[in-house]
mmCIF file of C-alpha atoms in Angstrom:
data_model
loop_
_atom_site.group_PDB
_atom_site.id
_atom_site.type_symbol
_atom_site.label_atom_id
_atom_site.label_comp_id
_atom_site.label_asym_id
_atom_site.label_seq_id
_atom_site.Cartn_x
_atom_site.Cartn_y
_atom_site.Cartn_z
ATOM 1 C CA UNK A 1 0.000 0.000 0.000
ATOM 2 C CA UNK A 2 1.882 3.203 -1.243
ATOM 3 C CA UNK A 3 1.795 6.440 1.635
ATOM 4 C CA UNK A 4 -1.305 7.722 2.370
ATOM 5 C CA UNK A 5 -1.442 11.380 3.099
ATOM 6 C CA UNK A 6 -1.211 12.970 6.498
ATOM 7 C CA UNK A 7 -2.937 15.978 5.944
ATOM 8 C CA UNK A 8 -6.664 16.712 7.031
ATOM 9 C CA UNK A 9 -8.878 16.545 4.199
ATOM 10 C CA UNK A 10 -10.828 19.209 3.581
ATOM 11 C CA UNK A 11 -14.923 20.703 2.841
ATOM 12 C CA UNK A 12 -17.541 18.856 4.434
ATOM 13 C CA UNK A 13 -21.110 19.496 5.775
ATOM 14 C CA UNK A 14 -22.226 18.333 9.222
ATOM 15 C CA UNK A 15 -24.191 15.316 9.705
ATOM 16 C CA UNK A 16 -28.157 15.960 9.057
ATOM 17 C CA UNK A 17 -29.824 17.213 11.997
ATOM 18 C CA UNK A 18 -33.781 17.163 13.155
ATOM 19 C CA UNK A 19 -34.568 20.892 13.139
ATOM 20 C CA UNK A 20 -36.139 22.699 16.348
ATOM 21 C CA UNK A 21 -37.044 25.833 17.875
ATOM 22 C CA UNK A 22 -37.073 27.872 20.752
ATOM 23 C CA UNK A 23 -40.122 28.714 22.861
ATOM 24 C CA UNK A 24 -41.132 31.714 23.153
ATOM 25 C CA UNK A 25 -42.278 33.794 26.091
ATOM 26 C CA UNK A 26 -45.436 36.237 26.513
ATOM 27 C CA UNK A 27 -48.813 35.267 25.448
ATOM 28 C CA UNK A 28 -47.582 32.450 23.025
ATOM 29 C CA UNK A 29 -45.614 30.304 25.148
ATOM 30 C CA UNK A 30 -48.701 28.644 27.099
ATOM 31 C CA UNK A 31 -49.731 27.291 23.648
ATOM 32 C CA UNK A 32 -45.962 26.673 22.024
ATOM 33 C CA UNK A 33 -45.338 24.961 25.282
ATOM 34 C CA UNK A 34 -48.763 22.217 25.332
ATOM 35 C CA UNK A 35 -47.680 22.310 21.556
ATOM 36 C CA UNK A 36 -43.800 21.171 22.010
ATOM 37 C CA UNK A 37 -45.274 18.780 24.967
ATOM 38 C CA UNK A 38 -47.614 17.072 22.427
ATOM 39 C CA UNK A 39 -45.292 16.334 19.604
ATOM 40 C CA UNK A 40 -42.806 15.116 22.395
ATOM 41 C CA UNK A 41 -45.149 12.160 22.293
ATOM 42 C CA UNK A 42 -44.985 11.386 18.865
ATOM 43 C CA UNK A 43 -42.449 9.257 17.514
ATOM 44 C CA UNK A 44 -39.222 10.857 16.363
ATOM 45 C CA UNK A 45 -38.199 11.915 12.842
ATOM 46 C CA UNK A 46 -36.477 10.207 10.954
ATOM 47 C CA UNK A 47 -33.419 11.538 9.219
ATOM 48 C CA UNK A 48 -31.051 10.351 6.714
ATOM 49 C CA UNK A 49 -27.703 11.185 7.979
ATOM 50 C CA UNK A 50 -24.773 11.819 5.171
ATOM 51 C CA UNK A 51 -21.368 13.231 5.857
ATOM 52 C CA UNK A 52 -19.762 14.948 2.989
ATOM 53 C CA UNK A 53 -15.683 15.224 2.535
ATOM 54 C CA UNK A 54 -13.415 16.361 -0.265
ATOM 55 C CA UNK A 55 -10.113 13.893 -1.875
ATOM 56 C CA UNK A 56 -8.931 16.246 -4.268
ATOM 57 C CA UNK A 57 -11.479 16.996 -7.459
ATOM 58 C CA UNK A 58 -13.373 13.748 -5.611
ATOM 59 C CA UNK A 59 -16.130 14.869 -3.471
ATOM 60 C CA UNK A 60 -17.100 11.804 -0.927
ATOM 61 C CA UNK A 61 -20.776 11.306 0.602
ATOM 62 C CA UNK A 62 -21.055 8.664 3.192
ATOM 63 C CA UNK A 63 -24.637 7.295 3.604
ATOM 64 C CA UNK A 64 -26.570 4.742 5.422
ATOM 65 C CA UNK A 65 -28.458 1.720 4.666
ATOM 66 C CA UNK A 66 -29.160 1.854 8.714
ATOM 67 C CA UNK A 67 -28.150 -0.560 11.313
ATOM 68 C CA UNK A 68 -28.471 -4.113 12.977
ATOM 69 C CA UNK A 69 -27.520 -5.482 16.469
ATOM 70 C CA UNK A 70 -25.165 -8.383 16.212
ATOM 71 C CA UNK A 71 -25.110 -10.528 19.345
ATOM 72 C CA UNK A 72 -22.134 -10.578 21.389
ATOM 73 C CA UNK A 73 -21.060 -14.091 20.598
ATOM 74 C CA UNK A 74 -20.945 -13.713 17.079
ATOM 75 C CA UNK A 75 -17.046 -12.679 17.678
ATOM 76 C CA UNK A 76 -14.969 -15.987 17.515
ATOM 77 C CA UNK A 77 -11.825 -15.315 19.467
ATOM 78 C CA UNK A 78 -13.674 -13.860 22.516
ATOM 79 C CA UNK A 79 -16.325 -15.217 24.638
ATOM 80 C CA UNK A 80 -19.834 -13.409 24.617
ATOM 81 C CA UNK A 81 -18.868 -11.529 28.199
ATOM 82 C CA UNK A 82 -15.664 -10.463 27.062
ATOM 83 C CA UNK A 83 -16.994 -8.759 23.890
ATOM 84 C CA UNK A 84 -20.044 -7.133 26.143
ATOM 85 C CA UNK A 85 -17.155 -5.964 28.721
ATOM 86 C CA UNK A 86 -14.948 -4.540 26.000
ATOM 87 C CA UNK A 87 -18.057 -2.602 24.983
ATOM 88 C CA UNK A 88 -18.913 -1.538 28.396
ATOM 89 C CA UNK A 89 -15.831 -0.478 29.120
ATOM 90 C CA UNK A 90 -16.513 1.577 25.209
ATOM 91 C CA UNK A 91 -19.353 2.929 26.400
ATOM 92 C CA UNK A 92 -21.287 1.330 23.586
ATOM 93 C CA UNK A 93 -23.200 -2.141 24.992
ATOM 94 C CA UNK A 94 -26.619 -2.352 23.738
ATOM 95 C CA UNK A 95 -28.435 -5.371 25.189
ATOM 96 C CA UNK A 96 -29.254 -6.821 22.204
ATOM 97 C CA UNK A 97 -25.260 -6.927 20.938
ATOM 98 C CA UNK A 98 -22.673 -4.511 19.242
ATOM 99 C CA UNK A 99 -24.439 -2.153 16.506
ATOM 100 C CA UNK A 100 -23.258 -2.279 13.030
ATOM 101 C CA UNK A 101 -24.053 0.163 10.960
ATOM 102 C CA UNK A 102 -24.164 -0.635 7.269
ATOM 103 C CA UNK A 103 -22.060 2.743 5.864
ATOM 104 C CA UNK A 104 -22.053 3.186 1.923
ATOM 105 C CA UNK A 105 -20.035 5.467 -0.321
ATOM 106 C CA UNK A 106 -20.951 7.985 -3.078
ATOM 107 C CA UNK A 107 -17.733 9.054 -4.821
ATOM 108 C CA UNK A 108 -18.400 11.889 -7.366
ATOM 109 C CA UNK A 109 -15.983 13.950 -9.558
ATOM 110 C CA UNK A 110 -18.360 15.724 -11.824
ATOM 111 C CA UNK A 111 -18.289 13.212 -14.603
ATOM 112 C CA UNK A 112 -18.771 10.066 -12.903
ATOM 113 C CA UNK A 113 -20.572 8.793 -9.954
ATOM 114 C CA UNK A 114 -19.440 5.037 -8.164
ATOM 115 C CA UNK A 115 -21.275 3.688 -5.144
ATOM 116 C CA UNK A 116 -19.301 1.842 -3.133
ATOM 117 C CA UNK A 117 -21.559 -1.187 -1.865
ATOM 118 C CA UNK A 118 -25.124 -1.311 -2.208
ATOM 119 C CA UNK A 119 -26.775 -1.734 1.698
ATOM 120 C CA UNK A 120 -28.217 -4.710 2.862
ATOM 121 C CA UNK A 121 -31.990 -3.495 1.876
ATOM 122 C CA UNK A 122 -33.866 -4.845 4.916
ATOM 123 C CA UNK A 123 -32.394 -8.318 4.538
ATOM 124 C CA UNK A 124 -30.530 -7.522 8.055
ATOM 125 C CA UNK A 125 -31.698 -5.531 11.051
ATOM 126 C CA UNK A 126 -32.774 -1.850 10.689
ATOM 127 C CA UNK A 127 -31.782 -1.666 7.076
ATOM 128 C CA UNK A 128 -33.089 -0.334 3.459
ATOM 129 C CA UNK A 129 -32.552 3.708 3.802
ATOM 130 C CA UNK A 130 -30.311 3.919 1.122
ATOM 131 C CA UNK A 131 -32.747 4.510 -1.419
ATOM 132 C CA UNK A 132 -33.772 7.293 0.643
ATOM 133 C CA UNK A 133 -30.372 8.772 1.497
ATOM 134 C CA UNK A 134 -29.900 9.109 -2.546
ATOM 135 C CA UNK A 135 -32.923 10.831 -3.084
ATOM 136 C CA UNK A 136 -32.278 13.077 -0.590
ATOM 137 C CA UNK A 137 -29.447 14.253 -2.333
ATOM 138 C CA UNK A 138 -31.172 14.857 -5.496
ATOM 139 C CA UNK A 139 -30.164 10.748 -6.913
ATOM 140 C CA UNK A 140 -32.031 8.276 -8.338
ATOM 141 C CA UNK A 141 -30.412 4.484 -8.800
ATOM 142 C CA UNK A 142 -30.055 4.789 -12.427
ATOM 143 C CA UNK A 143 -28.318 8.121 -12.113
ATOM 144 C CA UNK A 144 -25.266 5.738 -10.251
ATOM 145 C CA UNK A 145 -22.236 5.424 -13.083
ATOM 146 C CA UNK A 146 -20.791 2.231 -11.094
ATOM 147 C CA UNK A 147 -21.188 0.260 -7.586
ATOM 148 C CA UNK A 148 -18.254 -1.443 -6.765
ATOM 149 C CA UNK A 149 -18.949 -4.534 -4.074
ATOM 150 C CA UNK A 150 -16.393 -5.018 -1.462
ATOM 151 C CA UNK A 151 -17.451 -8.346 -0.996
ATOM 152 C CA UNK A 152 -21.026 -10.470 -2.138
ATOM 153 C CA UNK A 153 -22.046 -10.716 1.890
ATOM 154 C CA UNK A 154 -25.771 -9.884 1.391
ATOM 155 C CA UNK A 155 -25.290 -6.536 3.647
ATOM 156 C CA UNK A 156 -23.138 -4.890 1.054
ATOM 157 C CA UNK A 157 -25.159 -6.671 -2.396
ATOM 158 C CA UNK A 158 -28.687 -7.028 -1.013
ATOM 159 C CA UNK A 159 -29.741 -3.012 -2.883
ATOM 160 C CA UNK A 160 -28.462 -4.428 -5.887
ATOM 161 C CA UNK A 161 -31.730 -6.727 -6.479
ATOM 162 C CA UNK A 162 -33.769 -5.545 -3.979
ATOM 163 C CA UNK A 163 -37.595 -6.561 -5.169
ATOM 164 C CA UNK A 164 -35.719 -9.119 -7.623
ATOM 165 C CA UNK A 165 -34.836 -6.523 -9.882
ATOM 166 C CA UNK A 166 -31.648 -4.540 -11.462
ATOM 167 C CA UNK A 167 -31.737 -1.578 -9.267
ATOM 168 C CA UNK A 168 -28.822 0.010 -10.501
ATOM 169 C CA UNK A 169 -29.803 -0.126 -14.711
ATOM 170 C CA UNK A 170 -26.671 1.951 -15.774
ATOM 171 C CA UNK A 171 -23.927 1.526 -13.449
ATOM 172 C CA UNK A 172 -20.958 -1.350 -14.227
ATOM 173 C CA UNK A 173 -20.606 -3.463 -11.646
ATOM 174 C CA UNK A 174 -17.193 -4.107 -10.296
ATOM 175 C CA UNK A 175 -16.562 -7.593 -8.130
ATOM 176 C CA UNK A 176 -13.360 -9.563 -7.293
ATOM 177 C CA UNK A 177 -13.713 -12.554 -9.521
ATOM 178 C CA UNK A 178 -12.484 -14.717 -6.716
ATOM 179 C CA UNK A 179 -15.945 -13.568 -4.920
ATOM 180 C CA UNK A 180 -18.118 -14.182 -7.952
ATOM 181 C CA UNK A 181 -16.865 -18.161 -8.222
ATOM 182 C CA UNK A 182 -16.811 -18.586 -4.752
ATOM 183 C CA UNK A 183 -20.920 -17.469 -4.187
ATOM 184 C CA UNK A 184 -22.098 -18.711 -7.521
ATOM 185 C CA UNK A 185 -20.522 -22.145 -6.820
ATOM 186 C CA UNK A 186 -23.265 -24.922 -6.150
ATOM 187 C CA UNK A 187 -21.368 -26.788 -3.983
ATOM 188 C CA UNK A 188 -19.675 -23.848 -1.853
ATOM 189 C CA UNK A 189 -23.888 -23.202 -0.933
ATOM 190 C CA UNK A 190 -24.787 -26.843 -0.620
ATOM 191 C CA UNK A 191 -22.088 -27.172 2.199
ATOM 192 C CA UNK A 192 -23.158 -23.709 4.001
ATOM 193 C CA UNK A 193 -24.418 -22.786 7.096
ATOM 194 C CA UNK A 194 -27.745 -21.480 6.872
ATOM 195 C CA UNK A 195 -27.232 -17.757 7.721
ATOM 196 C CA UNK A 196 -24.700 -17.524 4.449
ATOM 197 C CA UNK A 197 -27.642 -18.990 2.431
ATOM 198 C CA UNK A 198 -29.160 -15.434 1.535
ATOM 199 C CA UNK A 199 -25.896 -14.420 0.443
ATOM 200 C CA UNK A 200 -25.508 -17.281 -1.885
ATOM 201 C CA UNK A 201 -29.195 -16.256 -3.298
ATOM 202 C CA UNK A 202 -28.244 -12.848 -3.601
ATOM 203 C CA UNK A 203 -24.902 -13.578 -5.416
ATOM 204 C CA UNK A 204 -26.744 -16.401 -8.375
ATOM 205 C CA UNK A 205 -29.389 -12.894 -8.356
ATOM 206 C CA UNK A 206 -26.837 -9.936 -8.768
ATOM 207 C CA UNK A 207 -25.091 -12.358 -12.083
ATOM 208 C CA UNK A 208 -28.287 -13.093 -13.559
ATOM 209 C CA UNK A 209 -29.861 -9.394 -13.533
ATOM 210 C CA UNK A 210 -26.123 -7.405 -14.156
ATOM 211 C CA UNK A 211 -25.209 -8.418 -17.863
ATOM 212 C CA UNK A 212 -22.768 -5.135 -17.323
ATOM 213 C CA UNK A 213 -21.474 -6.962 -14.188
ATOM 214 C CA UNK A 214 -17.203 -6.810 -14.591
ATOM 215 C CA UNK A 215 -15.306 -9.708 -12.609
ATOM 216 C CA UNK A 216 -12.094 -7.899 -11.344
ATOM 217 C CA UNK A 217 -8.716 -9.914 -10.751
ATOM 218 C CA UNK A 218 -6.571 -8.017 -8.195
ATOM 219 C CA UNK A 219 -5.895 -4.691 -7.567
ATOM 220 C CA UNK A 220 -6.077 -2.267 -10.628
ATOM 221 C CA UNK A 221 -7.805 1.433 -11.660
ATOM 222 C CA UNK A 222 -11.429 1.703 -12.008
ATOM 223 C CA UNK A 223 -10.913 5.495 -12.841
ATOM 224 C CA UNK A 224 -8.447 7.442 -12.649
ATOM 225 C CA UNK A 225 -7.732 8.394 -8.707
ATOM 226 C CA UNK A 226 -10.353 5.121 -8.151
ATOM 227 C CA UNK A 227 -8.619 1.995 -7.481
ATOM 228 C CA UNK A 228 -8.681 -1.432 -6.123
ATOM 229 C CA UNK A 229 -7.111 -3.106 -3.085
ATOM 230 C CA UNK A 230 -6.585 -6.656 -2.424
ATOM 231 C CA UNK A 231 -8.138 -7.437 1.324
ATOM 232 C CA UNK A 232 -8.533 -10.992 0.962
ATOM 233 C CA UNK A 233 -9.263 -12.917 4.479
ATOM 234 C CA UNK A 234 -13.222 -12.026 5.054
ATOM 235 C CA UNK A 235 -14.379 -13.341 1.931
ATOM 236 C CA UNK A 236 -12.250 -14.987 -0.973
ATOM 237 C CA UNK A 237 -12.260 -11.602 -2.863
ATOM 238 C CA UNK A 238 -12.817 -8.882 -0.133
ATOM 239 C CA UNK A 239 -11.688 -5.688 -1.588
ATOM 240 C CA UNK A 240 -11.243 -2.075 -0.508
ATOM 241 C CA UNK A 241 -10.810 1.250 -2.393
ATOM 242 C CA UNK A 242 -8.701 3.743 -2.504
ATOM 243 C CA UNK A 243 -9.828 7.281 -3.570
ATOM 244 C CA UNK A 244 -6.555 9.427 -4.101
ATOM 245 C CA UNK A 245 -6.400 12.865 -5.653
ATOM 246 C CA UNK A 246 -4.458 16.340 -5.361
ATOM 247 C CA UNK A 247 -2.212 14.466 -2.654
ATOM 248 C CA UNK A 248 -5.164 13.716 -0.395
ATOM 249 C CA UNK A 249 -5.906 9.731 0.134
ATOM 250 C CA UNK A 250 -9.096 7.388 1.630
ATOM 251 C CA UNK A 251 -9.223 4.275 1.327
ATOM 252 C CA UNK A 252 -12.075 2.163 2.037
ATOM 253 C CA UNK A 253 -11.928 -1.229 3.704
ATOM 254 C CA UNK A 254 -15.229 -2.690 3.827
ATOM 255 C CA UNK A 255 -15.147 -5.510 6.898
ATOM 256 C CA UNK A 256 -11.654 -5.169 7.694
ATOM 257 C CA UNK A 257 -12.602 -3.382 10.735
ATOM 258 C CA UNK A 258 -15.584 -4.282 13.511
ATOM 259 C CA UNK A 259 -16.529 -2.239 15.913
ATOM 260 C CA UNK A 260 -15.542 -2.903 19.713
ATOM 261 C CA UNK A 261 -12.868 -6.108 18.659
ATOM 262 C CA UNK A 262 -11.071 -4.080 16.042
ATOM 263 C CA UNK A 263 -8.345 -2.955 16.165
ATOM 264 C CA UNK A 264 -7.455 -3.404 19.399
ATOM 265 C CA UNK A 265 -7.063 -7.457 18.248
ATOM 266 C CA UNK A 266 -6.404 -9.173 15.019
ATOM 267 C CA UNK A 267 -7.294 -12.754 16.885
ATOM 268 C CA UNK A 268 -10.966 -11.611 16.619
ATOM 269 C CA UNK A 269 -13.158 -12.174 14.021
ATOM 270 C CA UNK A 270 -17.178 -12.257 13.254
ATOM 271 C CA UNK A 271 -19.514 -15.248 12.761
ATOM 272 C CA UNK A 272 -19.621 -14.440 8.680
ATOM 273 C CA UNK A 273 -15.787 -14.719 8.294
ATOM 274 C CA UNK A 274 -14.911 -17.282 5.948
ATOM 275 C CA UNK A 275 -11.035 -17.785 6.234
ATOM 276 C CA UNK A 276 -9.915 -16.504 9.710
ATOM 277 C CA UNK A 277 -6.094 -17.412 9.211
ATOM 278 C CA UNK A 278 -6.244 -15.427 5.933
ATOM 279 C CA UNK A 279 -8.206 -12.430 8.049
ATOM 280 C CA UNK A 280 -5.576 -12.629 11.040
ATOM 281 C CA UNK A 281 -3.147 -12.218 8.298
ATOM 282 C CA UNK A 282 -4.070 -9.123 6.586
ATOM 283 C CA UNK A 283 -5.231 -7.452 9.427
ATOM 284 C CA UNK A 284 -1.756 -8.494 11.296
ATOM 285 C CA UNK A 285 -0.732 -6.555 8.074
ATOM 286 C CA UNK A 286 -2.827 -3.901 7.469
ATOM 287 C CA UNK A 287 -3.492 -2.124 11.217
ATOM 288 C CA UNK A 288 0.482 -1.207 11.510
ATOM 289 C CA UNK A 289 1.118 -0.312 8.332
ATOM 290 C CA UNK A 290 -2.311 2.121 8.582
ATOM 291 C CA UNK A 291 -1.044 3.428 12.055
ATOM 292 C CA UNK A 292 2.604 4.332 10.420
ATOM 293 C CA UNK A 293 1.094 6.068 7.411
ATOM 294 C CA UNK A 294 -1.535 8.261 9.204
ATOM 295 C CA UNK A 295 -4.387 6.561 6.820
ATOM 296 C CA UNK A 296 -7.498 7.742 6.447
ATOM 297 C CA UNK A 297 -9.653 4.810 6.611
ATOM 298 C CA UNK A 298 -13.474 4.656 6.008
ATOM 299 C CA UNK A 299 -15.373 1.364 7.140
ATOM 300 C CA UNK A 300 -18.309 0.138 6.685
ATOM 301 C CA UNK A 301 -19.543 -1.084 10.062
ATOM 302 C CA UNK A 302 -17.795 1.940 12.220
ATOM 303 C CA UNK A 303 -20.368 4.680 13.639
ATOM 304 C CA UNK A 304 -21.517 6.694 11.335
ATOM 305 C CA UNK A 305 -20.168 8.074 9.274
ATOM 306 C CA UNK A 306 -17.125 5.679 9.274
ATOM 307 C CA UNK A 307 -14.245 7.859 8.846
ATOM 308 C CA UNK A 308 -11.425 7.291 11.106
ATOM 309 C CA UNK A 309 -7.565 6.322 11.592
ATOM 310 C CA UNK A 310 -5.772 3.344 13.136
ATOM 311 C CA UNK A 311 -3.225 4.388 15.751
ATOM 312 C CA UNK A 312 -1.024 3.059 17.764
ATOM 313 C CA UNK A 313 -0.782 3.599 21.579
ATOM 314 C CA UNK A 314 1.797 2.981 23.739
ATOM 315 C CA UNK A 315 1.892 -0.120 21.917
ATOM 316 C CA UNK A 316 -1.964 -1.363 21.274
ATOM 317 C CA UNK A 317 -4.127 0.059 18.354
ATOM 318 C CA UNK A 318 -6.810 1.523 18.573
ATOM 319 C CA UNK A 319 -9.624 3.323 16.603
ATOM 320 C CA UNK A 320 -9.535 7.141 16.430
ATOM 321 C CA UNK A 321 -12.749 9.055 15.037
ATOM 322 C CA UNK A 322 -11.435 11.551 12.090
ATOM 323 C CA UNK A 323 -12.066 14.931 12.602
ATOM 324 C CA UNK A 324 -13.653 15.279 9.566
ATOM 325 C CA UNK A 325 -16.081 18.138 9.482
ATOM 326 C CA UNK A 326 -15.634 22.131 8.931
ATOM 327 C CA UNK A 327 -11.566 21.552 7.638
ATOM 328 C CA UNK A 328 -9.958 23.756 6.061
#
């Protein structure tokens, strides 16, 4: 992985925020006051929160497909009570498990727009904003030049055919090749466990309805300043993607990083992880090599919206949130 830049990357617009008001005084604020009490008792709006940042020419939005609750002994490595103590001790346990949240990435440079990852589209949790984040900005699917999948786990495919459809009718479709033979093979899904059995279904879906779909071997441009990186370990072909442009640098890396375990531990992985030697590996790789170049890293499971760096202290690593917004 060449150096990744230092320097804080700049423009960005605060998350979205539910708008309010102040009460007034005087004859109005018996009736603004019963007012503000009533709504209290509806149920909250919902927003769609999106985080914008500049690489260079490269403007990048990070959206949400929402969130899902994994339970705390879906981490292989660690018991159940030492995952819920590590979050404790985060001040993030939620009884029901460690949130994910499923983060996607619009990467725009005037010409072209890629979508990195496509939400899991209600097939997991809290899930299936997406759609809404786009329009929010102004975006329709078929407005989408590319979607490049990280890896064919139905969280990061599932938009692609949501309502057994081609969602995305103009974008190429960029996935590791190793990835495409590995969930398209019969016998891979025969011997299965049962919660990788969507995945499979989504994977024989996304080949069937994406005649424009491109199988990708190794690392290599999809634009220029838009390229490929090898992350193998999670899946077969688990990718990442680095943005780069006017000496500013991101790269996405998909699952390479959970919240709570990661990256405190390489020895800890999640129930979905397919080859955990090959995981151990690049993350025994990847964390120090991210904490010595200062790397801006987006992920897809971090809090919202994702953006952070790997560093190491006084010899242990550890997640630091970017401080992303109002840069110069």
């Amino acid at each position: 992985m060449p150096q990744l830049s230092r320097r804080a990357f700049a423009g960005a617009l605060p998350l979205g925020l539910i708008g309010g008001s102040l009460l007034g005084g005087g004859l109005l604020g018996d009736s603004l006051a019963r007012a503000a009490t009533q709504d209290a008792a509806k149920p909250p709006v919902v927003v769609n929160p999106f985080a914008q940042i500049r690489i260079g020419r490269f403007t990048v939005t990070a959206l949400t497909d929402g969130y899902a609750d994994m339970p705390y002994d879906y981490f292989p490595g660690r018991t159940g009570a030492e995952v819920e103590q590590a979050a404790i001790s985060q001040f993030t346990a939620r009884q029901t498990g460690v949130r994910f949240l499923f983060n996607q990435y619009l990467v725009e440079d005037g010409e072209r727009r890629i979508l990195i990852d496509a939400g899991a589209a209600g097939s997991i949790g809290q899930t299936g904003q997406l759609p809404d984040a786009l329009n929010a900005l102004g975006l329709q699917p078929d407005k989408i030049d590319a979607v490049i999948v990280t890896h064919m786990h139905q969280d990061h495919m599932g938009g692609l055919v949501l309502g057994g459809k081609n969602n995305y009718p103009e974008a190429d479709l960029y996935i590791d090749r190793r990835d495409v033979t590995h969930w398209t093979d019969p016998a891979k899904r025969n011997g299965a466990p049962d919660y990788l059995q969507t995945s499979f279904r989504m994977a024989e879906e996304v080949v069937r309805l994406y005649p424009r779909l491109q199988a990708i071997d190794g690392e290599r441009e999809i634009m220029r300043g838009v390229s490929i990186v090898d992350l193998t370990g999670h899946t077969p072909g688990h990718i990442g993607v680095r943005i780069e442009d006017g000496g500013k640098s991101m790269i996405m890396v998909s699952d390479m990083i959970f919240p709570v375990v990661h990256p405190a531990a390489t020895d800890v992985f999640f129930l979905f992880e397919q080859d955990r030697a090959a995981a151990k590996a690049m993350r025994d790789r990847f964390f120090p090599r991210a904490a010595s170049e200062g790397a801006l890293i987006a992920a897809t499971h971090m809090p919202f919206p994702g953006l952070g760096r790997v560093v190491a202290d006084h010899g242990e690593m550890r997640w630091q949130v970017a401080d992303w917004a109002l840069q110069d």
